[in-house]
């Protein structure tokens, strides 16, 4: 099906005269086929049972222990600094039954560490559980030294009514024993990646580009996740190619495979394969996922963007729609495979159905399809879940914001705001740490850096700095500040696919809430080393600003 989809995308691009490249990389993919549950001491005929990508493919049997609801939602980050299921006892030889919605990756790992031979998650959907993925390895394929992080236990999901039945039996005096079987194919597979290239003819000497992208693999029909996005990408390629003579920068439009079965394997391959080019020339990455869901009229709780893109995105939404919007911290999700490179990102997901309407309809929280939990990762993500007017509006928002990046004399990214957001995050960690760690060296430098960037941006907007020099500085600031805001690992690595907080290098400070005095010293040691790295990076950002201000132009 992915090959057929790639064929279709290529045919449409060719028909509209858009140049493209089709790559055929081998990606590490996990395709779930089937899962079954057979109760050994009860009569039971379950509804749909699903396994998840990168579950172990095997059969186990044993007693079931209900372990509660810890673990949270796949995309949400609860406020507990402890590991999920930290208080669960020994599970050796048992199958863990968890009422955890979209079971978090950390939860699976912790249950396995405690000896569980299998995991069953009770989902909130009454008819069928959502499809999902269990590996913490971003991009599917682990580094050689991280192969052991792929789950080695079978995982299955059941719907809410079946889960309640299993939970009641497991907690009864008699208890529950069952056999859990999972069937998957996990292997290296050839998967097409399609990338269209629109050359900005207004400035043929510029090699800078924006990357507009989304995934074309889907669960089931997958209309609003992500056929609507694929349609939007095709339309974007057609429109921008038609007006390429007016574009100052280039545009790449990419369709990724392996989003759902490879933990963003397609976009990760591209980030690895073209890392140097992306680091040098990509001015922004823009994710088109789940636009055009029917009745999605706001941009309040599903759209994400980096702090420096806030004004750009907000003004585009205002100018196109006048709809409400709110800034959300980018999840470690979507195809944000370019965070470690330090590339400014905006949008991940799109418009949303208002929260009060979702509540009236009984929708539980999901990470796509405009918030429609009867569409996201289930068999009913069909054409009726999409809205024609909503899709056209969302495509226009994307195209307006991308066009403003492509044609800006000076890139429209406010890194003074980025510095301010970093300071806010550090102060929150400081409130948690109290007198056990001094973050003032970081805060002082961020105060100074914000003022210096603000002066630079004003000078650039006033024409006192040559645009090419200003844009190189803005890109370089992204490589520093965007990375500090989003990631911990190196520029050409990938952070794990677990939940994150702003300024993740300092997030260990939250452990002060739960550790004793002796363990607090380990936290202090880690923070001291992290702060040394951060200070070095902030001084590098200051040098970038100083150099461009001195050079003027």
Short mmCIF file of C-alpha atoms in Angstrom, two decimals:
data_model
loop_
_atom_site.label_atom_id
_atom_site.label_comp_id
_atom_site.label_asym_id
_atom_site.label_seq_id
_atom_site.Cartn_x
_atom_site.Cartn_y
_atom_site.Cartn_z
CA UNK A 1 0.00 0.00 0.00
CA UNK A 2 2.84 2.41 0.73
CA UNK A 3 4.37 1.70 -2.68
CA UNK A 4 1.00 2.36 -4.33
CA UNK A 5 0.66 5.61 -2.37
CA UNK A 6 4.15 6.72 -3.41
CA UNK A 7 3.32 5.87 -7.01
CA UNK A 8 0.22 8.05 -6.80
CA UNK A 9 2.10 10.99 -5.28
CA UNK A 10 4.76 10.77 -7.99
CA UNK A 11 2.12 10.60 -10.74
CA UNK A 12 0.37 13.70 -9.39
CA UNK A 13 3.64 15.63 -9.09
CA UNK A 14 4.58 14.71 -12.64
CA UNK A 15 1.15 15.77 -13.91
CA UNK A 16 1.58 19.23 -12.36
CA UNK A 17 5.14 19.65 -13.56
CA UNK A 18 6.80 19.46 -10.14
CA UNK A 19 10.31 18.01 -10.04
CA UNK A 20 10.84 15.33 -7.42
CA UNK A 21 13.19 12.63 -6.18
CA UNK A 22 12.04 9.21 -5.10
CA UNK A 23 14.32 7.36 -2.70
CA UNK A 24 14.06 3.72 -1.65
CA UNK A 25 15.82 3.44 1.73
CA UNK A 26 15.69 0.35 3.90
CA UNK A 27 13.95 1.29 7.12
CA UNK A 28 13.49 -0.73 10.31
CA UNK A 29 9.74 -1.27 10.36
CA UNK A 30 7.38 -3.21 12.62
CA UNK A 31 4.09 -4.27 11.05
CA UNK A 32 1.51 -5.59 13.54
CA UNK A 33 -0.72 -8.34 12.15
CA UNK A 34 -2.79 -9.84 14.92
CA UNK A 35 -3.20 -10.31 18.66
CA UNK A 36 -5.35 -12.73 20.64
CA UNK A 37 -6.32 -13.14 24.27
CA UNK A 38 -7.55 -16.48 25.57
CA UNK A 39 -8.69 -16.59 29.18
CA UNK A 40 -7.69 -19.89 30.76
CA UNK A 41 -10.03 -19.93 33.75
CA UNK A 42 -12.95 -17.87 32.43
CA UNK A 43 -15.28 -17.88 29.45
CA UNK A 44 -14.55 -14.79 27.38
CA UNK A 45 -15.02 -13.61 23.81
CA UNK A 46 -13.22 -10.27 23.48
CA UNK A 47 -13.89 -7.62 20.92
CA UNK A 48 -11.02 -6.31 18.78
CA UNK A 49 -7.60 -6.99 20.27
CA UNK A 50 -4.58 -5.24 18.74
CA UNK A 51 -0.87 -5.47 19.21
CA UNK A 52 1.41 -2.48 18.62
CA UNK A 53 4.45 -1.88 16.45
CA UNK A 54 7.67 -3.15 18.05
CA UNK A 55 5.87 -5.41 20.47
CA UNK A 56 7.55 -8.78 20.79
CA UNK A 57 5.93 -11.33 18.46
CA UNK A 58 5.33 -14.32 20.68
CA UNK A 59 2.93 -16.21 22.98
CA UNK A 60 2.97 -16.09 26.77
CA UNK A 61 0.64 -17.34 29.46
CA UNK A 62 0.32 -16.67 33.14
CA UNK A 63 -1.65 -14.94 35.89
CA UNK A 64 -2.85 -11.40 35.33
CA UNK A 65 -2.12 -8.57 37.75
CA UNK A 66 -3.98 -5.29 37.44
CA UNK A 67 -1.45 -2.50 37.94
CA UNK A 68 -3.69 0.55 37.80
CA UNK A 69 -3.85 3.66 35.68
CA UNK A 70 -0.34 5.13 36.00
CA UNK A 71 1.50 5.85 32.81
CA UNK A 72 -0.65 8.63 31.39
CA UNK A 73 -1.36 9.34 27.78
CA UNK A 74 1.07 8.68 24.94
CA UNK A 75 1.45 12.37 24.09
CA UNK A 76 0.81 13.94 27.48
CA UNK A 77 3.33 14.55 30.19
CA UNK A 78 1.90 14.28 33.68
CA UNK A 79 3.39 16.28 36.51
CA UNK A 80 4.83 13.32 38.40
CA UNK A 81 8.65 13.24 38.27
CA UNK A 82 8.63 9.58 39.27
CA UNK A 83 8.71 6.69 36.83
CA UNK A 84 5.26 5.30 35.95
CA UNK A 85 4.41 2.22 37.99
CA UNK A 86 7.33 2.89 40.33
CA UNK A 87 5.21 1.61 43.23
CA UNK A 88 4.18 -1.68 41.60
CA UNK A 89 5.75 -4.78 43.17
CA UNK A 90 7.40 -7.80 41.61
CA UNK A 91 5.61 -8.95 38.43
CA UNK A 92 7.83 -11.92 37.62
CA UNK A 93 5.91 -14.42 35.50
CA UNK A 94 2.80 -12.24 35.37
CA UNK A 95 0.91 -10.42 32.63
CA UNK A 96 0.41 -6.78 33.60
CA UNK A 97 -3.03 -5.29 32.92
CA UNK A 98 -2.84 -1.50 32.80
CA UNK A 99 -5.64 1.05 32.62
CA UNK A 100 -3.39 3.57 30.96
CA UNK A 101 -5.08 4.72 27.80
CA UNK A 102 -2.38 4.96 25.15
CA UNK A 103 0.24 3.15 27.22
CA UNK A 104 3.35 5.26 27.55
CA UNK A 105 6.71 3.91 26.45
CA UNK A 106 8.20 4.48 29.89
CA UNK A 107 5.34 2.48 31.40
CA UNK A 108 6.05 -0.57 29.23
CA UNK A 109 9.73 -0.38 30.10
CA UNK A 110 9.07 -0.15 33.83
CA UNK A 111 6.59 -3.04 33.84
CA UNK A 112 9.06 -5.17 31.92
CA UNK A 113 11.83 -4.26 34.36
CA UNK A 114 9.62 -5.50 37.18
CA UNK A 115 9.36 -8.91 35.51
CA UNK A 116 6.12 -8.72 33.52
CA UNK A 117 6.09 -11.28 30.70
CA UNK A 118 3.41 -9.39 28.80
CA UNK A 119 1.40 -6.16 28.95
CA UNK A 120 -2.26 -5.52 28.15
CA UNK A 121 -3.45 -1.92 28.00
CA UNK A 122 -7.09 -0.94 28.50
CA UNK A 123 -7.92 1.82 26.03
CA UNK A 124 -10.64 4.38 26.45
CA UNK A 125 -12.41 3.62 23.17
CA UNK A 126 -15.58 1.60 23.63
CA UNK A 127 -15.47 -0.17 20.25
CA UNK A 128 -11.82 -0.77 19.40
CA UNK A 129 -8.47 0.20 20.89
CA UNK A 130 -6.26 2.63 19.01
CA UNK A 131 -3.29 1.33 17.05
CA UNK A 132 0.08 2.46 18.31
CA UNK A 133 3.79 1.82 18.75
CA UNK A 134 5.91 0.82 21.73
CA UNK A 135 9.56 1.50 20.95
CA UNK A 136 11.38 4.48 22.50
CA UNK A 137 13.82 4.46 19.57
CA UNK A 138 13.17 7.50 17.37
CA UNK A 139 13.31 6.40 13.74
CA UNK A 140 12.75 2.72 14.49
CA UNK A 141 16.34 1.59 13.94
CA UNK A 142 18.39 1.81 17.14
CA UNK A 143 22.08 2.49 17.47
CA UNK A 144 23.95 -0.76 17.95
CA UNK A 145 24.43 -0.02 21.65
CA UNK A 146 20.70 0.70 22.18
CA UNK A 147 19.19 -2.43 20.65
CA UNK A 148 18.12 -3.65 24.07
CA UNK A 149 15.72 -0.70 24.42
CA UNK A 150 13.26 -2.25 21.96
CA UNK A 151 10.54 -3.99 24.02
CA UNK A 152 11.02 -7.72 24.50
CA UNK A 153 7.53 -8.48 25.81
CA UNK A 154 4.25 -8.92 23.90
CA UNK A 155 1.87 -5.97 24.16
CA UNK A 156 -1.84 -5.95 23.38
CA UNK A 157 -4.58 -3.34 23.57
CA UNK A 158 -8.21 -3.99 24.37
CA UNK A 159 -11.26 -1.75 24.33
CA UNK A 160 -12.74 -0.21 27.45
CA UNK A 161 -15.60 -2.68 28.13
CA UNK A 162 -13.36 -5.72 27.67
CA UNK A 163 -10.72 -4.10 29.83
CA UNK A 164 -13.19 -3.56 32.65
CA UNK A 165 -14.15 -7.23 32.52
CA UNK A 166 -10.53 -8.37 32.63
CA UNK A 167 -9.78 -5.92 35.45
CA UNK A 168 -12.67 -7.20 37.59
CA UNK A 169 -11.63 -10.80 37.08
CA UNK A 170 -7.97 -10.06 37.81
CA UNK A 171 -8.89 -8.38 41.10
CA UNK A 172 -11.32 -11.11 42.19
CA UNK A 173 -10.46 -13.76 44.74
CA UNK A 174 -10.23 -16.36 41.99
CA UNK A 175 -7.94 -14.25 39.87
CA UNK A 176 -7.39 -14.46 36.13
CA UNK A 177 -5.05 -16.48 33.97
CA UNK A 178 -4.73 -15.99 30.23
CA UNK A 179 -2.70 -16.65 27.15
CA UNK A 180 -1.55 -13.64 25.14
CA UNK A 181 -0.37 -14.05 21.54
CA UNK A 182 1.02 -11.37 19.24
CA UNK A 183 1.99 -11.64 15.59
CA UNK A 184 4.20 -9.01 13.94
CA UNK A 185 6.82 -8.67 11.24
CA UNK A 186 9.72 -6.51 12.39
CA UNK A 187 12.52 -6.20 9.86
CA UNK A 188 14.44 -3.99 7.45
CA UNK A 189 12.08 -3.05 4.63
CA UNK A 190 12.44 -0.95 1.51
CA UNK A 191 10.13 2.07 1.82
CA UNK A 192 9.65 4.92 -0.70
CA UNK A 193 10.43 8.49 0.35
CA UNK A 194 9.21 11.16 -2.09
CA UNK A 195 10.62 14.71 -2.00
CA UNK A 196 9.47 17.43 -4.39
CA UNK A 197 11.78 20.36 -5.11
CA UNK A 198 10.48 23.81 -6.01
CA UNK A 199 13.28 26.16 -6.98
CA UNK A 200 12.82 29.78 -5.95
CA UNK A 201 13.54 31.58 -9.19
CA UNK A 202 13.38 35.09 -7.72
CA UNK A 203 16.77 34.43 -6.12
CA UNK A 204 18.38 31.55 -8.04
CA UNK A 205 21.64 31.92 -6.08
CA UNK A 206 20.03 31.03 -2.75
CA UNK A 207 20.41 27.45 -1.54
CA UNK A 208 18.27 27.99 1.55
CA UNK A 209 14.97 26.14 1.71
CA UNK A 210 11.97 25.39 3.86
CA UNK A 211 10.87 21.78 4.33
CA UNK A 212 7.09 21.15 4.28
CA UNK A 213 6.36 17.52 5.10
CA UNK A 214 3.95 14.87 6.33
CA UNK A 215 3.46 11.12 6.40
CA UNK A 216 1.57 9.09 3.84
CA UNK A 217 1.34 5.82 5.75
CA UNK A 218 -1.81 5.50 7.83
CA UNK A 219 -3.77 3.09 9.95
CA UNK A 220 -6.69 1.67 7.95
CA UNK A 221 -8.17 4.24 5.54
CA UNK A 222 -6.57 7.07 7.48
CA UNK A 223 -8.48 9.95 5.91
CA UNK A 224 -7.77 12.63 8.51
CA UNK A 225 -4.47 11.02 9.57
CA UNK A 226 -3.06 11.66 7.08
CA UNK A 227 -4.73 11.58 3.65
CA UNK A 228 -5.93 15.15 4.17
CA UNK A 229 -2.35 16.16 4.88
CA UNK A 230 -1.11 14.35 1.78
CA UNK A 231 -3.69 16.21 -0.30
CA UNK A 232 -2.53 19.47 1.27
CA UNK A 233 1.10 18.68 0.45
CA UNK A 234 0.22 17.96 -3.18
CA UNK A 235 -1.71 21.21 -3.41
CA UNK A 236 1.16 23.12 -1.82
CA UNK A 237 3.61 21.66 -4.33
CA UNK A 238 1.31 22.56 -7.23
CA UNK A 239 0.69 26.14 -6.08
CA UNK A 240 4.27 26.97 -5.17
CA UNK A 241 5.57 25.47 -8.43
CA UNK A 242 3.10 27.63 -10.34
CA UNK A 243 4.49 30.72 -8.59
CA UNK A 244 8.13 29.66 -8.31
CA UNK A 245 9.23 32.74 -10.22
CA UNK A 246 8.17 34.83 -7.21
CA UNK A 247 9.91 32.74 -4.52
CA UNK A 248 13.11 34.00 -2.89
CA UNK A 249 13.95 30.65 -1.29
CA UNK A 250 13.50 27.04 -2.31
CA UNK A 251 10.82 24.70 -0.99
CA UNK A 252 11.01 20.97 -0.46
CA UNK A 253 7.78 19.04 0.01
CA UNK A 254 8.26 15.56 1.44
CA UNK A 255 6.09 12.48 2.00
CA UNK A 256 7.32 10.08 4.67
CA UNK A 257 6.72 6.35 5.14
CA UNK A 258 7.21 4.57 8.43
CA UNK A 259 5.53 7.24 10.56
CA UNK A 260 3.29 4.80 12.39
CA UNK A 261 5.22 1.55 12.06
CA UNK A 262 8.76 2.92 12.32
CA UNK A 263 8.49 5.74 14.86
CA UNK A 264 8.98 8.38 12.12
CA UNK A 265 11.47 6.22 10.22
CA UNK A 266 11.13 8.02 6.88
CA UNK A 267 11.76 11.53 8.18
CA UNK A 268 14.55 10.22 10.42
CA UNK A 269 16.28 8.62 7.44
CA UNK A 270 16.07 11.95 5.60
CA UNK A 271 17.43 13.83 8.62
CA UNK A 272 20.37 11.41 8.75
CA UNK A 273 21.02 11.20 5.02
CA UNK A 274 20.87 14.94 4.38
CA UNK A 275 22.05 16.13 7.79
CA UNK A 276 24.77 18.52 6.64
CA UNK A 277 22.58 20.10 3.96
CA UNK A 278 19.70 20.51 6.40
CA UNK A 279 21.96 21.99 9.08
CA UNK A 280 23.43 24.50 6.64
CA UNK A 281 20.46 25.50 4.51
CA UNK A 282 17.08 24.52 6.03
CA UNK A 283 15.45 27.63 7.50
CA UNK A 284 12.29 25.91 8.82
CA UNK A 285 10.55 22.54 8.95
CA UNK A 286 6.75 22.56 8.77
CA UNK A 287 4.70 19.46 9.58
CA UNK A 288 1.33 18.93 7.87
CA UNK A 289 -0.47 16.26 9.87
CA UNK A 290 -4.24 15.83 10.41
CA UNK A 291 -5.50 19.04 8.78
CA UNK A 292 -9.10 19.41 7.71
CA UNK A 293 -10.90 17.35 10.35
CA UNK A 294 -14.62 18.00 10.20
CA UNK A 295 -15.78 20.63 12.74
CA UNK A 296 -12.18 21.62 13.59
CA UNK A 297 -12.54 25.40 13.96
CA UNK A 298 -9.73 26.40 16.35
CA UNK A 299 -5.96 26.14 16.67
CA UNK A 300 -5.91 25.93 20.44
CA UNK A 301 -4.61 22.60 21.67
CA UNK A 302 -3.24 20.52 18.80
CA UNK A 303 -1.01 22.94 16.88
CA UNK A 304 2.57 23.26 18.11
CA UNK A 305 5.43 25.54 17.21
CA UNK A 306 8.82 26.70 18.42
CA UNK A 307 8.79 29.99 20.36
CA UNK A 308 10.56 31.97 17.66
CA UNK A 309 7.77 31.13 15.14
CA UNK A 310 4.93 32.35 17.36
CA UNK A 311 4.26 35.68 15.65
CA UNK A 312 4.57 34.17 12.18
CA UNK A 313 2.07 31.40 12.90
CA UNK A 314 -0.33 33.59 14.88
CA UNK A 315 -0.45 36.25 12.20
CA UNK A 316 -1.07 33.64 9.48
CA UNK A 317 -3.96 32.14 11.46
CA UNK A 318 -5.37 35.62 12.11
CA UNK A 319 -5.06 36.74 8.52
CA UNK A 320 -6.53 33.58 6.99
CA UNK A 321 -9.15 32.56 9.54
CA UNK A 322 -9.55 34.88 12.54
CA UNK A 323 -9.91 31.66 14.56
CA UNK A 324 -8.70 31.29 18.16
CA UNK A 325 -5.20 29.89 18.61
CA UNK A 326 -2.83 29.10 21.45
CA UNK A 327 0.84 28.21 21.60
CA UNK A 328 1.65 24.63 22.57
CA UNK A 329 5.05 23.19 23.38
CA UNK A 330 6.04 20.73 20.61
CA UNK A 331 5.53 17.12 21.67
CA UNK A 332 8.37 14.69 21.08
CA UNK A 333 6.16 13.22 18.38
CA UNK A 334 4.93 13.83 14.86
CA UNK A 335 7.72 13.88 12.30
CA UNK A 336 9.76 16.40 14.27
CA UNK A 337 12.87 14.47 13.31
CA UNK A 338 14.81 17.69 12.80
CA UNK A 339 14.86 18.96 16.40
CA UNK A 340 18.38 17.79 17.14
CA UNK A 341 19.60 19.61 14.05
CA UNK A 342 18.22 22.80 15.60
CA UNK A 343 15.77 23.68 12.84
CA UNK A 344 12.86 25.97 13.68
CA UNK A 345 9.62 24.02 13.49
CA UNK A 346 6.02 25.06 13.29
CA UNK A 347 2.81 23.12 13.15
CA UNK A 348 2.50 19.54 14.21
CA UNK A 349 -1.07 18.51 13.80
CA UNK A 350 -3.39 21.29 12.74
CA UNK A 351 -6.78 22.70 13.72
CA UNK A 352 -8.87 21.11 16.45
CA UNK A 353 -12.50 20.50 17.30
CA UNK A 354 -13.26 22.82 20.26
CA UNK A 355 -12.83 21.14 23.62
CA UNK A 356 -16.43 21.68 24.71
CA UNK A 357 -17.74 20.00 21.56
CA UNK A 358 -15.36 17.06 22.05
CA UNK A 359 -16.62 16.73 25.61
CA UNK A 360 -20.26 16.81 24.48
CA UNK A 361 -19.54 14.03 21.99
CA UNK A 362 -17.78 11.93 24.59
CA UNK A 363 -14.41 12.00 22.86
CA UNK A 364 -11.42 11.06 24.97
CA UNK A 365 -8.05 12.69 24.39
CA UNK A 366 -6.10 11.65 21.29
CA UNK A 367 -3.12 12.98 19.38
CA UNK A 368 -4.55 13.75 15.96
CA UNK A 369 -7.59 13.95 13.68
CA UNK A 370 -8.56 17.30 15.17
CA UNK A 371 -9.31 15.55 18.46
CA UNK A 372 -11.82 13.08 17.02
CA UNK A 373 -11.21 9.93 19.05
CA UNK A 374 -13.52 7.97 16.75
CA UNK A 375 -11.07 8.59 13.90
CA UNK A 376 -7.54 8.63 15.34
CA UNK A 377 -5.74 5.32 14.71
CA UNK A 378 -8.96 3.33 14.36
CA UNK A 379 -10.86 1.77 11.45
CA UNK A 380 -13.43 4.58 11.29
CA UNK A 381 -11.04 7.31 10.09
CA UNK A 382 -13.10 7.51 6.91
CA UNK A 383 -14.17 10.24 4.51
CA UNK A 384 -17.00 11.47 6.74
CA UNK A 385 -14.41 12.54 9.34
CA UNK A 386 -12.99 15.19 6.98
CA UNK A 387 -14.47 18.58 6.15
CA UNK A 388 -13.89 20.21 2.76
CA UNK A 389 -14.11 23.78 4.06
CA UNK A 390 -11.92 22.94 7.05
CA UNK A 391 -9.26 21.38 4.83
CA UNK A 392 -9.17 24.29 2.40
CA UNK A 393 -8.84 26.73 5.31
CA UNK A 394 -6.02 24.72 6.91
CA UNK A 395 -4.13 24.43 3.63
CA UNK A 396 -4.35 28.20 3.24
CA UNK A 397 -2.94 28.72 6.74
CA UNK A 398 -0.02 26.45 5.90
CA UNK A 399 0.64 28.09 2.55
CA UNK A 400 0.45 31.64 3.88
CA UNK A 401 2.88 30.92 6.71
CA UNK A 402 5.29 29.01 4.44
CA UNK A 403 5.13 31.74 1.75
CA UNK A 404 6.08 34.35 4.34
CA UNK A 405 9.17 32.31 5.23
CA UNK A 406 10.11 31.76 1.61
CA UNK A 407 9.85 35.44 0.68
CA UNK A 408 10.98 37.27 3.83
CA UNK A 409 13.93 39.61 3.34
CA UNK A 410 14.83 38.81 6.93
CA UNK A 411 13.61 35.49 8.31
CA UNK A 412 10.53 36.07 10.53
CA UNK A 413 11.80 34.25 13.61
CA UNK A 414 11.99 36.03 16.96
CA UNK A 415 14.86 34.48 18.90
CA UNK A 416 14.58 37.07 21.65
CA UNK A 417 11.29 35.36 22.43
CA UNK A 418 13.09 32.03 22.31
CA UNK A 419 15.55 33.25 24.92
CA UNK A 420 12.66 34.49 27.09
CA UNK A 421 10.93 31.09 26.91
CA UNK A 422 14.16 29.37 27.89
CA UNK A 423 14.47 31.70 30.89
CA UNK A 424 10.90 30.91 31.95
CA UNK A 425 11.68 27.20 31.86
CA UNK A 426 14.89 27.62 33.86
CA UNK A 427 13.08 29.66 36.51
CA UNK A 428 10.50 26.89 36.90
CA UNK A 429 13.29 24.41 37.48
CA UNK A 430 14.85 26.88 39.90
CA UNK A 431 11.61 27.04 41.88
CA UNK A 432 11.70 23.25 42.15
CA UNK A 433 15.38 23.14 43.12
CA UNK A 434 15.15 25.89 45.71
CA UNK A 435 18.51 26.41 47.39
CA UNK A 436 19.83 23.02 46.20
CA UNK A 437 21.04 24.34 42.87
CA UNK A 438 21.89 27.79 41.54
CA UNK A 439 20.64 28.41 38.01
CA UNK A 440 21.56 32.11 38.10
CA UNK A 441 24.55 31.74 35.71
CA UNK A 442 22.14 30.50 33.05
CA UNK A 443 19.43 33.05 33.86
CA UNK A 444 21.89 35.97 33.79
CA UNK A 445 23.21 34.96 30.39
CA UNK A 446 19.70 34.52 29.02
CA UNK A 447 18.78 38.01 30.26
CA UNK A 448 21.79 39.46 28.47
CA UNK A 449 21.27 37.35 25.36
CA UNK A 450 17.61 38.35 25.04
CA UNK A 451 18.54 42.04 25.07
CA UNK A 452 21.35 41.49 22.56
CA UNK A 453 19.13 39.51 20.19
CA UNK A 454 16.41 42.13 20.46
CA UNK A 455 18.88 44.85 19.46
CA UNK A 456 20.11 42.71 16.56
CA UNK A 457 16.58 42.03 15.33
CA UNK A 458 15.66 45.71 15.45
CA UNK A 459 18.79 46.59 13.50
CA UNK A 460 18.05 43.91 10.92
CA UNK A 461 14.48 45.10 10.46
CA UNK A 462 15.69 48.69 10.10
CA UNK A 463 18.02 47.66 7.28
CA UNK A 464 21.16 48.36 9.28
CA UNK A 465 22.38 44.79 8.73
CA UNK A 466 22.65 43.22 5.30
CA UNK A 467 19.80 40.63 4.97
CA UNK A 468 22.07 37.76 3.98
CA UNK A 469 24.20 38.27 7.09
CA UNK A 470 21.12 38.66 9.28
CA UNK A 471 19.60 35.44 7.94
CA UNK A 472 22.79 33.46 8.52
CA UNK A 473 22.77 34.70 12.12
CA UNK A 474 19.11 33.75 12.57
CA UNK A 475 19.78 30.24 11.27
CA UNK A 476 22.79 29.92 13.56
CA UNK A 477 20.76 31.07 16.56
CA UNK A 478 18.20 28.37 15.77
CA UNK A 479 20.96 25.76 15.84
CA UNK A 480 21.71 26.84 19.41
CA UNK A 481 18.48 27.99 21.02
CA UNK A 482 16.02 25.62 19.35
CA UNK A 483 18.22 22.73 20.40
CA UNK A 484 18.36 23.97 24.00
CA UNK A 485 14.58 24.34 24.03
CA UNK A 486 13.83 20.87 22.64
CA UNK A 487 16.63 18.30 22.95
CA UNK A 488 19.42 16.87 25.06
CA UNK A 489 21.51 14.81 22.66
CA UNK A 490 23.99 15.95 20.02
CA UNK A 491 23.12 17.79 16.83
CA UNK A 492 23.37 14.71 14.60
CA UNK A 493 21.71 12.30 17.01
CA UNK A 494 18.06 11.68 17.93
CA UNK A 495 16.57 12.06 21.39
CA UNK A 496 14.35 9.19 22.48
CA UNK A 497 10.65 9.16 21.65
CA UNK A 498 9.55 9.80 25.22
CA UNK A 499 7.78 12.81 26.67
CA UNK A 500 9.85 15.94 27.20
CA UNK A 501 9.68 19.33 28.84
CA UNK A 502 11.05 22.71 27.72
CA UNK A 503 14.82 22.93 28.23
CA UNK A 504 15.16 19.16 28.76
CA UNK A 505 18.83 19.36 29.76
CA UNK A 506 17.65 20.78 33.09
CA UNK A 507 14.56 18.62 33.56
CA UNK A 508 16.40 16.34 36.00
CA UNK A 509 15.89 19.19 38.49
CA UNK A 510 12.37 17.87 38.99
CA UNK A 511 13.88 14.86 40.73
CA UNK A 512 14.53 17.15 43.70
CA UNK A 513 10.84 16.67 44.48
CA UNK A 514 11.32 12.98 45.23
CA UNK A 515 14.96 12.26 46.15
CA UNK A 516 16.60 12.30 49.58
CA UNK A 517 19.67 14.34 50.50
CA UNK A 518 22.22 11.76 49.32
CA UNK A 519 20.55 11.23 45.95
CA UNK A 520 20.09 14.98 45.58
CA UNK A 521 23.87 15.23 45.31
CA UNK A 522 23.76 13.10 42.17
CA UNK A 523 21.17 15.47 40.73
CA UNK A 524 23.39 18.42 41.61
CA UNK A 525 26.36 16.78 39.87
CA UNK A 526 24.36 16.22 36.70
CA UNK A 527 22.99 19.76 36.72
CA UNK A 528 26.45 21.24 37.21
CA UNK A 529 27.71 19.49 34.10
CA UNK A 530 24.59 20.35 32.12
CA UNK A 531 24.85 24.00 33.13
CA UNK A 532 28.46 24.11 31.95
CA UNK A 533 27.31 22.87 28.55
CA UNK A 534 24.41 25.32 28.47
CA UNK A 535 26.60 28.31 29.37
CA UNK A 536 29.00 27.38 26.60
CA UNK A 537 26.12 27.23 24.11
CA UNK A 538 24.69 30.56 25.27
CA UNK A 539 28.09 32.20 24.91
CA UNK A 540 28.21 30.81 21.37
CA UNK A 541 24.84 32.45 20.71
CA UNK A 542 26.14 35.74 22.05
CA UNK A 543 29.15 35.47 19.72
CA UNK A 544 26.82 34.94 16.76
CA UNK A 545 24.96 38.15 17.59
CA UNK A 546 28.13 40.11 18.31
CA UNK A 547 29.72 39.07 15.03
CA UNK A 548 26.76 40.10 12.90
CA UNK A 549 26.34 43.39 14.77
CA UNK A 550 30.02 44.22 14.32
CA UNK A 551 29.95 43.18 10.68
CA UNK A 552 26.83 45.22 9.96
CA UNK A 553 26.69 45.05 6.21
#
